[in-house]
CSV table of C-alpha atoms in Angstrom, one decimal:
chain,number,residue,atom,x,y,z
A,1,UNK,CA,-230.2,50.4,103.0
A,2,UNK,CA,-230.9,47.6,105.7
A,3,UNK,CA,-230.5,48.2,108.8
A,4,UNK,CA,-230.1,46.1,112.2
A,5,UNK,CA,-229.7,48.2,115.2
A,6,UNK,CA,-229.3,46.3,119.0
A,7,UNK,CA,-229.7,47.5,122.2
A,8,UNK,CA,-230.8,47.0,125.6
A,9,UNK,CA,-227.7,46.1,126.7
A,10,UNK,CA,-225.9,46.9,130.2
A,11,UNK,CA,-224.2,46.2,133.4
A,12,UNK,CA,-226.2,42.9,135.6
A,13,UNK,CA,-224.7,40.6,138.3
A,14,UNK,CA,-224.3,37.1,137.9
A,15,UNK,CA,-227.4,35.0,138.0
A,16,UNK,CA,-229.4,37.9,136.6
A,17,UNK,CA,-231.6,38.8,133.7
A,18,UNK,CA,-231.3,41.3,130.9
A,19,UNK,CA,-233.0,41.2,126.9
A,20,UNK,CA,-232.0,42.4,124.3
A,21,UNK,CA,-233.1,43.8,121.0
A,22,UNK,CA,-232.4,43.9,117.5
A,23,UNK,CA,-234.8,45.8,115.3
A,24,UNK,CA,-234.8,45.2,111.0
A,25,UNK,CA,-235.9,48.1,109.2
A,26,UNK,CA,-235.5,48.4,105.4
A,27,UNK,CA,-235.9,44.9,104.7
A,28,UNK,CA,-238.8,42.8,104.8
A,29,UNK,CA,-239.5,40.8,108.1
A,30,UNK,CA,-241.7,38.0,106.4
A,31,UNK,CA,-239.1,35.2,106.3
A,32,UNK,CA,-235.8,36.2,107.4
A,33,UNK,CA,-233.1,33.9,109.6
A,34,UNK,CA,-231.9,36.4,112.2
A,35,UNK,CA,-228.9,35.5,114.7
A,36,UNK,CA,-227.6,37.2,117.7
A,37,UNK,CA,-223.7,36.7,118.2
A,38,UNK,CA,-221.4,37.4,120.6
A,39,UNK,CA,-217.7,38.9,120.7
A,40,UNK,CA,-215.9,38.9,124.1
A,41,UNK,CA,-212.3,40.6,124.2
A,42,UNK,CA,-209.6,38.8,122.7
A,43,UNK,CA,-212.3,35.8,121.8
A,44,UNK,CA,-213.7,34.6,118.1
A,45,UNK,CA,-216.9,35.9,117.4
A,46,UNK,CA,-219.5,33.1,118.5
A,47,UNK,CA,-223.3,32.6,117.3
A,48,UNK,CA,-225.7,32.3,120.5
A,49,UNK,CA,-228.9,31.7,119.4
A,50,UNK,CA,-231.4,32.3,115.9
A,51,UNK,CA,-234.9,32.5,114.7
A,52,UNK,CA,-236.4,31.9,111.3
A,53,UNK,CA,-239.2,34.6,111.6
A,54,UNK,CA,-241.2,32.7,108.8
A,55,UNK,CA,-242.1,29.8,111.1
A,56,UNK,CA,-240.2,30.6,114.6
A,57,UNK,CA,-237.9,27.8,113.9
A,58,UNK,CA,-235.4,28.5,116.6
A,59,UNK,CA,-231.6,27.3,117.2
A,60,UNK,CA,-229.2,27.8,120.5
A,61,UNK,CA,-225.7,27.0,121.0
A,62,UNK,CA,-224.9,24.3,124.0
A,63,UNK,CA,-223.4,27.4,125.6
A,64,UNK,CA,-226.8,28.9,126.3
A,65,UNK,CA,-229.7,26.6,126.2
A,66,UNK,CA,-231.9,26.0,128.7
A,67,UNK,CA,-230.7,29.8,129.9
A,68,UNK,CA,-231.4,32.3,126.8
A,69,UNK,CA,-234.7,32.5,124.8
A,70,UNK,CA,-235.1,34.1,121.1
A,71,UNK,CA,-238.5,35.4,120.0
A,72,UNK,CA,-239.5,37.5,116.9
A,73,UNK,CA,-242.5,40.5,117.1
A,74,UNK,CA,-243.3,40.2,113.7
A,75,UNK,CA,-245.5,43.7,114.0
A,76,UNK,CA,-242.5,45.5,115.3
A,77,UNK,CA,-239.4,44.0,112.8
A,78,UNK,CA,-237.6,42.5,116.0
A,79,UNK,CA,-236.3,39.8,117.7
A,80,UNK,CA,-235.5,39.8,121.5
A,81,UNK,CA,-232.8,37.6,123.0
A,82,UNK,CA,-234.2,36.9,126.5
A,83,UNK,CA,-231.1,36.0,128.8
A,84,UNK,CA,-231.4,34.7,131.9
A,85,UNK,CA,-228.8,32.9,135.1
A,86,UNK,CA,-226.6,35.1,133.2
A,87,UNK,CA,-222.7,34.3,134.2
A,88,UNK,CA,-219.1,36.2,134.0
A,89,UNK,CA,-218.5,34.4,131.1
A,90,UNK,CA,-221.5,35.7,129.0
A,91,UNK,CA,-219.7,39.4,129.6
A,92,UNK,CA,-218.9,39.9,125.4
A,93,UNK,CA,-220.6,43.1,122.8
A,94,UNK,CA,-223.8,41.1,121.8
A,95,UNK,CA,-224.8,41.8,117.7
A,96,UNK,CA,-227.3,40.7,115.5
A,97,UNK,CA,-227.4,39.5,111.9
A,98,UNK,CA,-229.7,38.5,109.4
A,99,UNK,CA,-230.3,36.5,106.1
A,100,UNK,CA,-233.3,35.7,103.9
A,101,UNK,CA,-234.1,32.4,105.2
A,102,UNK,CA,-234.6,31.2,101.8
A,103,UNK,CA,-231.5,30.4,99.5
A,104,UNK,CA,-230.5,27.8,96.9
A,105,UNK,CA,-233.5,25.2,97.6
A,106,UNK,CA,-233.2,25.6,101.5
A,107,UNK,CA,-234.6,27.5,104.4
A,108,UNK,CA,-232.0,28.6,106.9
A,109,UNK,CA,-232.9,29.0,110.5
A,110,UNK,CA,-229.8,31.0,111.3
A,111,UNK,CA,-227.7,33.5,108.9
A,112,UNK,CA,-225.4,31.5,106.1
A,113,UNK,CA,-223.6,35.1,104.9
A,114,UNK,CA,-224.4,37.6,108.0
A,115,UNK,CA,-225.3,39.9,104.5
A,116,UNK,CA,-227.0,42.2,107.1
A,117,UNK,CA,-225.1,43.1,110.1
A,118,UNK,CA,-225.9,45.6,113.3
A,119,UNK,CA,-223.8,47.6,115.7
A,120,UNK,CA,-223.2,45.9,118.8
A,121,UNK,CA,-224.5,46.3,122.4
A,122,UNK,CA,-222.6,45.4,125.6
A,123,UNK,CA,-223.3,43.2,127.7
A,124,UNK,CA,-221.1,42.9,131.3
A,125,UNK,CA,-222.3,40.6,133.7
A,126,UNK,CA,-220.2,41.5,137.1
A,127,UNK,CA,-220.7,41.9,140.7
């Protein structure tokens, strides 16, 4: 069974730094589209940022560019979300998901189906 598990999650103050993981076991890390999302109370889920760890094709959302960073470690099956001049309103549970980032003729830089899915970590950004 495949299996994405986040973490590094926690309490910072605004205009501070925190990353977090998401590790892929049981499923092969070669060429996979891998997204972190976000879910803050009584909000829609929302996609932040995605790799392609095939070429490190990257995406962000206008939300977070220019603040957060995605990276792969292709020898350790995860991707880090590197977030920085974090603010209140990036306070939500951060998850990952992931795809093959081939599928019907194209390659996918972020997830089309979220087929794999990982438990959330929280992230509070608060003084």
């Amino acid at each position: 069974e495949v299996q994405l598990q986040a973490s590094g999650g926690g309490l910072v103050q605004p205009g501070g730094s925190l990353r977090v993981s998401c590790t892929v076991s049981r499923f092969s890390f070669d060429d996979i589209a891998v997204g972190w999302f976000r879910q803050a109370p009584g909000k829609d889920r929302e996609r932040v940022a995605c790799i392609r760890s095939g070429d490190d094709s990257t995406y962000y959302e206008a939300s977070v560019k220019g603040r957060f960073s995605i990276s792969s470690d292709k020898a350790k099956n995860t991707v880090y979300l590197q977030m920085d001049s974090l603010k209140r309103e990036d306070t939500a549970v951060y998850s990952c998901a992931a795809d093959p980032a081939y599928s019907d003729g194209y390659y996918y830089t972020c997830p089309y189906e979220s087929k794999y899915r990982g438990q959330g970590t929280q992230v509070t950004v608060s003084s």
